[in-house]
Amino acid sequence: MLIDTYDRVATDLRVSLTDRCNLRCTYCMPEEGLQWLAKPDLLSDDEIVRLVRVAVTQLGIEEVRFTGGEPLLRPGLVSIVEQCAALTPRPKMSLTTNGIGLKRTAAALKAAGLDRVNVSLDTLRADVFKTLTRRDRHHDVLAGLEAARDAGLTPVKVNTVLMPGLNGDEAPDLLAWAVEHGYELRFIEQMPLDAQHGWKRDGMITAGDILTSLRTRFTLTAEGDGERGSAPAERWLVDGGPHRVGVIASVTRPFCRACDRTRLTADGQVRTCLFAREETDLRGALRSGAPDEEIARIWRLAMWGKKAGSGLDDPSFLQPDRPMSAIGG
């Protein structure tokens, strides 16, 4: 079990497979990209599978989410999913992706054992997408979403960040589109994830702003805390259901008290929180020949030191020094 001093138990593992990405989203990284991790620093496929096995069989992990960077850039992704699906007990497995490579990989990922996907899409307008991502790939994301739905990687969840002056007016249109296509839309408050430290709390589009905009066109009925559990998204039934929309208010309504996550970076470090400044090295233990029991002990100790909150609700919060691409969302 991965328990901390606040009696929170981590059952959800986020695994960053790479720090690389084929987009250059303005709220994530500079146009020229970042200094990528050297290949020897990255966990190998076998090392990733071993750490997932330790987490599932010894530490009580029930769900595994593969992230990046962009996880579809990982050549061994399908094999990693297949090997993790063979574990006993079998974890639920999902993938967070920008969707560009999903058209060619969705069917293979489903066959390997992946259960569902979260796809990032911030706009329905191709010109705005190009401005936000610095790439002309909007059509590829739409095709990837369709491929994921057709392959049965459902529910297909769409993650959207709204920013003033760019896509801040699109909330109702995005929800209407998601309902039409059978996707579950989730709005995420913009967080300080950019390596260039350009995020500003002032002017941020909040969860309250998003809900006000959606209610100009839809009737929203709150699901309630009983349905939410430890999930980060507050969810509403749209026009009485069955479609739902979620809002993740990481900044204005933090959900740290119910957090059940542990994170593994692309270079084998345990992170207790997306915004933690401390990391615990598992790669070194792996490569020095440590047995699974020792790796599990190190992981438990790391999680025991998890802090009460992320600090995002503190107006004086300072962004982490390390780029988020290797940490995973």
mmCIF file with all atom_site columns, N, CA, C and O in Angstrom, residues 6-50:
data_model
loop_
_atom_site.group_PDB
_atom_site.id
_atom_site.type_symbol
_atom_site.label_atom_id
_atom_site.label_alt_id
_atom_site.label_comp_id
_atom_site.label_asym_id
_atom_site.label_entity_id
_atom_site.label_seq_id
_atom_site.pdbx_PDB_ins_code
_atom_site.Cartn_x
_atom_site.Cartn_y
_atom_site.Cartn_z
_atom_site.occupancy
_atom_site.B_iso_or_equiv
_atom_site.pdbx_formal_charge
_atom_site.auth_seq_id
_atom_site.auth_comp_id
_atom_site.auth_asym_id
_atom_site.auth_atom_id
_atom_site.pdbx_PDB_model_num
ATOM 1   N N  . TYR A 1 6  ? -1.341 11.764 5.745   1.00 0.00 ? 6  TYR A N  1
ATOM 2   C CA . TYR A 1 6  ? -2.700 12.314 5.804   1.00 0.00 ? 6  TYR A CA 1
ATOM 3   C C  . TYR A 1 6  ? -3.738 11.234 5.503   1.00 0.00 ? 6  TYR A C  1
ATOM 4   O O  . TYR A 1 6  ? -4.891 11.540 5.211   1.00 0.00 ? 6  TYR A O  1
ATOM 5   N N  . ASP A 1 7  ? -3.299 9.968  5.570   1.00 0.00 ? 7  ASP A N  1
ATOM 6   C CA . ASP A 1 7  ? -4.172 8.802  5.368   1.00 0.00 ? 7  ASP A CA 1
ATOM 7   C C  . ASP A 1 7  ? -4.744 8.701  3.964   1.00 0.00 ? 7  ASP A C  1
ATOM 8   O O  . ASP A 1 7  ? -5.752 8.030  3.743   1.00 0.00 ? 7  ASP A O  1
ATOM 9   N N  . ARG A 1 8  ? -4.097 9.348  2.995   1.00 0.00 ? 8  ARG A N  1
ATOM 10  C CA . ARG A 1 8  ? -4.484 9.151  1.597   1.00 0.00 ? 8  ARG A CA 1
ATOM 11  C C  . ARG A 1 8  ? -3.745 7.932  1.048   1.00 0.00 ? 8  ARG A C  1
ATOM 12  O O  . ARG A 1 8  ? -2.566 7.751  1.309   1.00 0.00 ? 8  ARG A O  1
ATOM 13  N N  . VAL A 1 9  ? -4.459 7.120  0.285   1.00 0.00 ? 9  VAL A N  1
ATOM 14  C CA . VAL A 1 9  ? -3.876 5.908  -0.290  1.00 0.00 ? 9  VAL A CA 1
ATOM 15  C C  . VAL A 1 9  ? -3.818 6.066  -1.809  1.00 0.00 ? 9  VAL A C  1
ATOM 16  O O  . VAL A 1 9  ? -4.841 6.334  -2.456  1.00 0.00 ? 9  VAL A O  1
ATOM 17  N N  . ALA A 1 10 ? -2.638 5.923  -2.363  1.00 0.00 ? 10 ALA A N  1
ATOM 18  C CA . ALA A 1 10 ? -2.462 6.056  -3.813  1.00 0.00 ? 10 ALA A CA 1
ATOM 19  C C  . ALA A 1 10 ? -2.790 4.728  -4.493  1.00 0.00 ? 10 ALA A C  1
ATOM 20  O O  . ALA A 1 10 ? -2.175 3.700  -4.201  1.00 0.00 ? 10 ALA A O  1
ATOM 21  N N  . THR A 1 11 ? -3.768 4.757  -5.385  1.00 0.00 ? 11 THR A N  1
ATOM 22  C CA . THR A 1 11 ? -4.126 3.569  -6.176  1.00 0.00 ? 11 THR A CA 1
ATOM 23  C C  . THR A 1 11 ? -4.028 3.839  -7.671  1.00 0.00 ? 11 THR A C  1
ATOM 24  O O  . THR A 1 11 ? -4.297 2.957  -8.485  1.00 0.00 ? 11 THR A O  1
ATOM 25  N N  . ASP A 1 12 ? -3.654 5.069  -8.045  1.00 0.00 ? 12 ASP A N  1
ATOM 26  C CA . ASP A 1 12 ? -3.613 5.518  -9.437  1.00 0.00 ? 12 ASP A CA 1
ATOM 27  C C  . ASP A 1 12 ? -2.188 5.934  -9.772  1.00 0.00 ? 12 ASP A C  1
ATOM 28  O O  . ASP A 1 12 ? -1.648 6.867  -9.170  1.00 0.00 ? 12 ASP A O  1
ATOM 29  N N  . LEU A 1 13 ? -1.565 5.234  -10.723 1.00 0.00 ? 13 LEU A N  1
ATOM 30  C CA . LEU A 1 13 ? -0.186 5.513  -11.128 1.00 0.00 ? 13 LEU A CA 1
ATOM 31  C C  . LEU A 1 13 ? -0.167 6.203  -12.482 1.00 0.00 ? 13 LEU A C  1
ATOM 32  O O  . LEU A 1 13 ? -0.742 5.703  -13.448 1.00 0.00 ? 13 LEU A O  1
ATOM 33  N N  . ARG A 1 14 ? 0.517  7.347  -12.557 1.00 0.00 ? 14 ARG A N  1
ATOM 34  C CA . ARG A 1 14 ? 0.744  8.050  -13.819 1.00 0.00 ? 14 ARG A CA 1
ATOM 35  C C  . ARG A 1 14 ? 2.186  7.802  -14.263 1.00 0.00 ? 14 ARG A C  1
ATOM 36  O O  . ARG A 1 14 ? 3.121  8.086  -13.510 1.00 0.00 ? 14 ARG A O  1
ATOM 37  N N  . VAL A 1 15 ? 2.355  7.260  -15.454 1.00 0.00 ? 15 VAL A N  1
ATOM 38  C CA . VAL A 1 15 ? 3.683  6.898  -15.955 1.00 0.00 ? 15 VAL A CA 1
ATOM 39  C C  . VAL A 1 15 ? 4.008  7.738  -17.177 1.00 0.00 ? 15 VAL A C  1
ATOM 40  O O  . VAL A 1 15 ? 3.369  7.601  -18.229 1.00 0.00 ? 15 VAL A O  1
ATOM 41  N N  . SER A 1 16 ? 4.994  8.613  -17.067 1.00 0.00 ? 16 SER A N  1
ATOM 42  C CA . SER A 1 16 ? 5.465  9.379  -18.216 1.00 0.00 ? 16 SER A CA 1
ATOM 43  C C  . SER A 1 16 ? 6.423  8.510  -19.031 1.00 0.00 ? 16 SER A C  1
ATOM 44  O O  . SER A 1 16 ? 7.437  8.044  -18.511 1.00 0.00 ? 16 SER A O  1
ATOM 45  N N  . LEU A 1 17 ? 6.107  8.286  -20.300 1.00 0.00 ? 17 LEU A N  1
ATOM 46  C CA . LEU A 1 17 ? 6.910  7.411  -21.147 1.00 0.00 ? 17 LEU A CA 1
ATOM 47  C C  . LEU A 1 17 ? 7.996  8.158  -21.912 1.00 0.00 ? 17 LEU A C  1
ATOM 48  O O  . LEU A 1 17 ? 8.946  7.548  -22.392 1.00 0.00 ? 17 LEU A O  1
ATOM 49  N N  . THR A 1 18 ? 7.857  9.452  -22.045 1.00 0.00 ? 18 THR A N  1
ATOM 50  C CA . THR A 1 18 ? 8.842  10.265 -22.776 1.00 0.00 ? 18 THR A CA 1
ATOM 51  C C  . THR A 1 18 ? 8.625  11.724 -22.427 1.00 0.00 ? 18 THR A C  1
ATOM 52  O O  . THR A 1 18 ? 7.521  12.125 -22.045 1.00 0.00 ? 18 THR A O  1
ATOM 53  N N  . ASP A 1 19 ? 9.680  12.518 -22.550 1.00 0.00 ? 19 ASP A N  1
ATOM 54  C CA . ASP A 1 19 ? 9.531  13.959 -22.371 1.00 0.00 ? 19 ASP A CA 1
ATOM 55  C C  . ASP A 1 19 ? 9.282  14.663 -23.697 1.00 0.00 ? 19 ASP A C  1
ATOM 56  O O  . ASP A 1 19 ? 8.986  15.852 -23.728 1.00 0.00 ? 19 ASP A O  1
ATOM 57  N N  . ARG A 1 20 ? 9.380  13.934 -24.802 1.00 0.00 ? 20 ARG A N  1
ATOM 58  C CA . ARG A 1 20 ? 9.258  14.548 -26.123 1.00 0.00 ? 20 ARG A CA 1
ATOM 59  C C  . ARG A 1 20 ? 7.796  14.737 -26.531 1.00 0.00 ? 20 ARG A C  1
ATOM 60  O O  . ARG A 1 20 ? 6.920  13.992 -26.099 1.00 0.00 ? 20 ARG A O  1
ATOM 61  N N  . CYS A 1 21 ? 7.575  15.722 -27.388 1.00 0.00 ? 21 CYS A N  1
ATOM 62  C CA . CYS A 1 21 ? 6.235  15.969 -27.900 1.00 0.00 ? 21 CYS A CA 1
ATOM 63  C C  . CYS A 1 21 ? 6.335  16.512 -29.313 1.00 0.00 ? 21 CYS A C  1
ATOM 64  O O  . CYS A 1 21 ? 7.317  17.183 -29.671 1.00 0.00 ? 21 CYS A O  1
ATOM 65  N N  . ASN A 1 22 ? 5.319  16.219 -30.137 1.00 0.00 ? 22 ASN A N  1
ATOM 66  C CA . ASN A 1 22 ? 5.313  16.710 -31.516 1.00 0.00 ? 22 ASN A CA 1
ATOM 67  C C  . ASN A 1 22 ? 4.449  17.952 -31.682 1.00 0.00 ? 22 ASN A C  1
ATOM 68  O O  . ASN A 1 22 ? 4.189  18.377 -32.805 1.00 0.00 ? 22 ASN A O  1
ATOM 69  N N  . LEU A 1 23 ? 4.000  18.543 -30.580 1.00 0.00 ? 23 LEU A N  1
ATOM 70  C CA . LEU A 1 23 ? 3.362  19.852 -30.599 1.00 0.00 ? 23 LEU A CA 1
ATOM 71  C C  . LEU A 1 23 ? 4.205  20.802 -29.750 1.00 0.00 ? 23 LEU A C  1
ATOM 72  O O  . LEU A 1 23 ? 5.064  20.380 -28.986 1.00 0.00 ? 23 LEU A O  1
ATOM 73  N N  . ARG A 1 24 ? 3.924  22.081 -29.876 1.00 0.00 ? 24 ARG A N  1
ATOM 74  C CA . ARG A 1 24 ? 4.619  23.097 -29.089 1.00 0.00 ? 24 ARG A CA 1
ATOM 75  C C  . ARG A 1 24 ? 3.572  24.036 -28.479 1.00 0.00 ? 24 ARG A C  1
ATOM 76  O O  . ARG A 1 24 ? 3.549  25.228 -28.754 1.00 0.00 ? 24 ARG A O  1
ATOM 77  N N  . CYS A 1 25 ? 2.694  23.476 -27.656 1.00 0.00 ? 25 CYS A N  1
ATOM 78  C CA . CYS A 1 25 ? 1.598  24.254 -27.090 1.00 0.00 ? 25 CYS A CA 1
ATOM 79  C C  . CYS A 1 25 ? 2.139  25.424 -26.277 1.00 0.00 ? 25 CYS A C  1
ATOM 80  O O  . CYS A 1 25 ? 3.079  25.266 -25.485 1.00 0.00 ? 25 CYS A O  1
ATOM 81  N N  . THR A 1 26 ? 1.537  26.573 -26.448 1.00 0.00 ? 26 THR A N  1
ATOM 82  C CA . THR A 1 26 ? 2.049  27.795 -25.832 1.00 0.00 ? 26 THR A CA 1
ATOM 83  C C  . THR A 1 26 ? 2.033  27.731 -24.309 1.00 0.00 ? 26 THR A C  1
ATOM 84  O O  . THR A 1 26 ? 2.844  28.388 -23.656 1.00 0.00 ? 26 THR A O  1
ATOM 85  N N  . TYR A 1 27 ? 1.113  26.961 -23.737 1.00 0.00 ? 27 TYR A N  1
ATOM 86  C CA . TYR A 1 27 ? 1.039  26.886 -22.274 1.00 0.00 ? 27 TYR A CA 1
ATOM 87  C C  . TYR A 1 27 ? 1.885  25.752 -21.717 1.00 0.00 ? 27 TYR A C  1
ATOM 88  O O  . TYR A 1 27 ? 1.812  25.453 -20.515 1.00 0.00 ? 27 TYR A O  1
ATOM 89  N N  . CYS A 1 28 ? 2.693  25.103 -22.563 1.00 0.00 ? 28 CYS A N  1
ATOM 90  C CA . CYS A 1 28 ? 3.490  23.961 -22.117 1.00 0.00 ? 28 CYS A CA 1
ATOM 91  C C  . CYS A 1 28 ? 4.983  24.143 -22.358 1.00 0.00 ? 28 CYS A C  1
ATOM 92  O O  . CYS A 1 28 ? 5.790  23.852 -21.484 1.00 0.00 ? 28 CYS A O  1
ATOM 93  N N  . MET A 1 29 ? 5.370  24.595 -23.554 1.00 0.00 ? 29 MET A N  1
ATOM 94  C CA . MET A 1 29 ? 6.794  24.700 -23.836 1.00 0.00 ? 29 MET A CA 1
ATOM 95  C C  . MET A 1 29 ? 7.062  25.782 -24.886 1.00 0.00 ? 29 MET A C  1
ATOM 96  O O  . MET A 1 29 ? 6.162  26.179 -25.632 1.00 0.00 ? 29 MET A O  1
ATOM 97  N N  . PRO A 1 30 ? 8.284  26.267 -24.955 1.00 0.00 ? 30 PRO A N  1
ATOM 98  C CA . PRO A 1 30 ? 8.626  27.283 -25.945 1.00 0.00 ? 30 PRO A CA 1
ATOM 99  C C  . PRO A 1 30 ? 8.621  26.708 -27.359 1.00 0.00 ? 30 PRO A C  1
ATOM 100 O O  . PRO A 1 30 ? 8.666  25.494 -27.560 1.00 0.00 ? 30 PRO A O  1
ATOM 101 N N  . GLU A 1 31 ? 8.569  27.597 -28.349 1.00 0.00 ? 31 GLU A N  1
ATOM 102 C CA . GLU A 1 31 ? 8.465  27.177 -29.744 1.00 0.00 ? 31 GLU A CA 1
ATOM 103 C C  . GLU A 1 31 ? 9.646  26.312 -30.174 1.00 0.00 ? 31 GLU A C  1
ATOM 104 O O  . GLU A 1 31 ? 9.480  25.370 -30.964 1.00 0.00 ? 31 GLU A O  1
ATOM 105 N N  . GLU A 1 32 ? 10.820 26.592 -29.654 1.00 0.00 ? 32 GLU A N  1
ATOM 106 C CA . GLU A 1 32 ? 12.015 25.832 -30.054 1.00 0.00 ? 32 GLU A CA 1
ATOM 107 C C  . GLU A 1 32 ? 12.120 24.497 -29.335 1.00 0.00 ? 32 GLU A C  1
ATOM 108 O O  . GLU A 1 32 ? 13.047 23.717 -29.595 1.00 0.00 ? 32 GLU A O  1
ATOM 109 N N  . GLY A 1 33 ? 11.171 24.200 -28.451 1.00 0.00 ? 33 GLY A N  1
ATOM 110 C CA . GLY A 1 33 ? 11.226 22.956 -27.712 1.00 0.00 ? 33 GLY A CA 1
ATOM 111 C C  . GLY A 1 33 ? 12.105 23.083 -26.477 1.00 0.00 ? 33 GLY A C  1
ATOM 112 O O  . GLY A 1 33 ? 12.463 24.181 -26.044 1.00 0.00 ? 33 GLY A O  1
ATOM 113 N N  . LEU A 1 34 ? 12.454 21.941 -25.894 1.00 0.00 ? 34 LEU A N  1
ATOM 114 C CA . LEU A 1 34 ? 13.241 21.908 -24.671 1.00 0.00 ? 34 LEU A CA 1
ATOM 115 C C  . LEU A 1 34 ? 14.478 21.042 -24.866 1.00 0.00 ? 34 LEU A C  1
ATOM 116 O O  . LEU A 1 34 ? 14.633 20.394 -25.900 1.00 0.00 ? 34 LEU A O  1
ATOM 117 N N  . GLN A 1 35 ? 15.333 21.035 -23.880 1.00 0.00 ? 35 GLN A N  1
ATOM 118 C CA . GLN A 1 35 ? 16.470 20.125 -23.880 1.00 0.00 ? 35 GLN A CA 1
ATOM 119 C C  . GLN A 1 35 ? 15.963 18.752 -23.469 1.00 0.00 ? 35 GLN A C  1
ATOM 120 O O  . GLN A 1 35 ? 15.643 18.505 -22.314 1.00 0.00 ? 35 GLN A O  1
ATOM 121 N N  . TRP A 1 36 ? 15.845 17.818 -24.445 1.00 0.00 ? 36 TRP A N  1
ATOM 122 C CA . TRP A 1 36 ? 15.272 16.518 -24.145 1.00 0.00 ? 36 TRP A CA 1
ATOM 123 C C  . TRP A 1 36 ? 16.219 15.667 -23.311 1.00 0.00 ? 36 TRP A C  1
ATOM 124 O O  . TRP A 1 36 ? 17.437 15.842 -23.340 1.00 0.00 ? 36 TRP A O  1
ATOM 125 N N  . LEU A 1 37 ? 15.643 14.742 -22.584 1.00 0.00 ? 37 LEU A N  1
ATOM 126 C CA . LEU A 1 37 ? 16.449 13.792 -21.818 1.00 0.00 ? 37 LEU A CA 1
ATOM 127 C C  . LEU A 1 37 ? 17.279 12.924 -22.752 1.00 0.00 ? 37 LEU A C  1
ATOM 128 O O  . LEU A 1 37 ? 16.806 12.522 -23.823 1.00 0.00 ? 37 LEU A O  1
ATOM 129 N N  . ALA A 1 38 ? 18.502 12.630 -22.356 1.00 0.00 ? 38 ALA A N  1
ATOM 130 C CA . ALA A 1 38 ? 19.333 11.709 -23.128 1.00 0.00 ? 38 ALA A CA 1
ATOM 131 C C  . ALA A 1 38 ? 18.742 10.308 -23.026 1.00 0.00 ? 38 ALA A C  1
ATOM 132 O O  . ALA A 1 38 ? 18.192 9.919  -21.990 1.00 0.00 ? 38 ALA A O  1
ATOM 133 N N  . LYS A 1 39 ? 18.875 9.526  -24.089 1.00 0.00 ? 39 LYS A N  1
ATOM 134 C CA . LYS A 1 39 ? 18.265 8.198  -24.120 1.00 0.00 ? 39 LYS A CA 1
ATOM 135 C C  . LYS A 1 39 ? 18.690 7.323  -22.949 1.00 0.00 ? 39 LYS A C  1
ATOM 136 O O  . LYS A 1 39 ? 17.842 6.609  -22.365 1.00 0.00 ? 39 LYS A O  1
ATOM 137 N N  . PRO A 1 40 ? 19.970 7.322  -22.543 1.00 0.00 ? 40 PRO A N  1
ATOM 138 C CA . PRO A 1 40 ? 20.351 6.472  -21.400 1.00 0.00 ? 40 PRO A CA 1
ATOM 139 C C  . PRO A 1 40 ? 19.656 6.863  -20.092 1.00 0.00 ? 40 PRO A C  1
ATOM 140 O O  . PRO A 1 40 ? 19.570 6.047  -19.172 1.00 0.00 ? 40 PRO A O  1
ATOM 141 N N  . ASP A 1 41 ? 19.191 8.110  -20.024 1.00 0.00 ? 41 ASP A N  1
ATOM 142 C CA . ASP A 1 41 ? 18.518 8.558  -18.806 1.00 0.00 ? 41 ASP A CA 1
ATOM 143 C C  . ASP A 1 41 ? 17.081 8.070  -18.736 1.00 0.00 ? 41 ASP A C  1
ATOM 144 O O  . ASP A 1 41 ? 16.487 8.014  -17.645 1.00 0.00 ? 41 ASP A O  1
ATOM 145 N N  . LEU A 1 42 ? 16.503 7.758  -19.877 1.00 0.00 ? 42 LEU A N  1
ATOM 146 C CA . LEU A 1 42 ? 15.121 7.286  -19.908 1.00 0.00 ? 42 LEU A CA 1
ATOM 147 C C  . LEU A 1 42 ? 15.024 5.847  -19.427 1.00 0.00 ? 42 LEU A C  1
ATOM 148 O O  . LEU A 1 42 ? 15.931 5.039  -19.652 1.00 0.00 ? 42 LEU A O  1
ATOM 149 N N  . LEU A 1 43 ? 13.913 5.516  -18.783 1.00 0.00 ? 43 LEU A N  1
ATOM 150 C CA . LEU A 1 43 ? 13.661 4.123  -18.452 1.00 0.00 ? 43 LEU A CA 1
ATOM 151 C C  . LEU A 1 43 ? 13.490 3.314  -19.730 1.00 0.00 ? 43 LEU A C  1
ATOM 152 O O  . LEU A 1 43 ? 12.883 3.786  -20.697 1.00 0.00 ? 43 LEU A O  1
ATOM 153 N N  . SER A 1 44 ? 14.009 2.103  -19.733 1.00 0.00 ? 44 SER A N  1
ATOM 154 C CA . SER A 1 44 ? 13.776 1.205  -20.862 1.00 0.00 ? 44 SER A CA 1
ATOM 155 C C  . SER A 1 44 ? 12.364 0.632  -20.758 1.00 0.00 ? 44 SER A C  1
ATOM 156 O O  . SER A 1 44 ? 11.695 0.736  -19.722 1.00 0.00 ? 44 SER A O  1
ATOM 157 N N  . ASP A 1 45 ? 11.906 -0.021 -21.839 1.00 0.00 ? 45 ASP A N  1
ATOM 158 C CA . ASP A 1 45 ? 10.585 -0.650 -21.810 1.00 0.00 ? 45 ASP A CA 1
ATOM 159 C C  . ASP A 1 45 ? 10.500 -1.665 -20.677 1.00 0.00 ? 45 ASP A C  1
ATOM 160 O O  . ASP A 1 45 ? 9.513  -1.721 -19.936 1.00 0.00 ? 45 ASP A O  1
ATOM 161 N N  . ASP A 1 46 ? 11.529 -2.492 -20.539 1.00 0.00 ? 46 ASP A N  1
ATOM 162 C CA . ASP A 1 46 ? 11.527 -3.521 -19.499 1.00 0.00 ? 46 ASP A CA 1
ATOM 163 C C  . ASP A 1 46 ? 11.499 -2.896 -18.103 1.00 0.00 ? 46 ASP A C  1
ATOM 164 O O  . ASP A 1 46 ? 10.848 -3.426 -17.178 1.00 0.00 ? 46 ASP A O  1
ATOM 165 N N  . GLU A 1 47 ? 12.215 -1.785 -17.922 1.00 0.00 ? 47 GLU A N  1
ATOM 166 C CA . GLU A 1 47 ? 12.225 -1.122 -16.620 1.00 0.00 ? 47 GLU A CA 1
ATOM 167 C C  . GLU A 1 47 ? 10.854 -0.542 -16.285 1.00 0.00 ? 47 GLU A C  1
ATOM 168 O O  . GLU A 1 47 ? 10.400 -0.599 -15.132 1.00 0.00 ? 47 GLU A O  1
ATOM 169 N N  . ILE A 1 48 ? 10.187 0.023  -17.284 1.00 0.00 ? 48 ILE A N  1
ATOM 170 C CA . ILE A 1 48 ? 8.842  0.553  -17.054 1.00 0.00 ? 48 ILE A CA 1
ATOM 171 C C  . ILE A 1 48 ? 7.897  -0.564 -16.633 1.00 0.00 ? 48 ILE A C  1
ATOM 172 O O  . ILE A 1 48 ? 7.156  -0.442 -15.648 1.00 0.00 ? 48 ILE A O  1
ATOM 173 N N  . VAL A 1 49 ? 7.925  -1.665 -17.369 1.00 0.00 ? 49 VAL A N  1
ATOM 174 C CA . VAL A 1 49 ? 7.031  -2.785 -17.057 1.00 0.00 ? 49 VAL A CA 1
ATOM 175 C C  . VAL A 1 49 ? 7.334  -3.333 -15.660 1.00 0.00 ? 49 VAL A C  1
ATOM 176 O O  . VAL A 1 49 ? 6.411  -3.653 -14.893 1.00 0.00 ? 49 VAL A O  1
ATOM 177 N N  . ARG A 1 50 ? 8.602  -3.408 -15.315 1.00 0.00 ? 50 ARG A N  1
ATOM 178 C CA . ARG A 1 50 ? 8.946  -3.923 -13.987 1.00 0.00 ? 50 ARG A CA 1
ATOM 179 C C  . ARG A 1 50 ? 8.405  -3.007 -12.891 1.00 0.00 ? 50 ARG A C  1
ATOM 180 O O  . ARG A 1 50 ? 7.849  -3.483 -11.889 1.00 0.00 ? 50 ARG A O  1
#
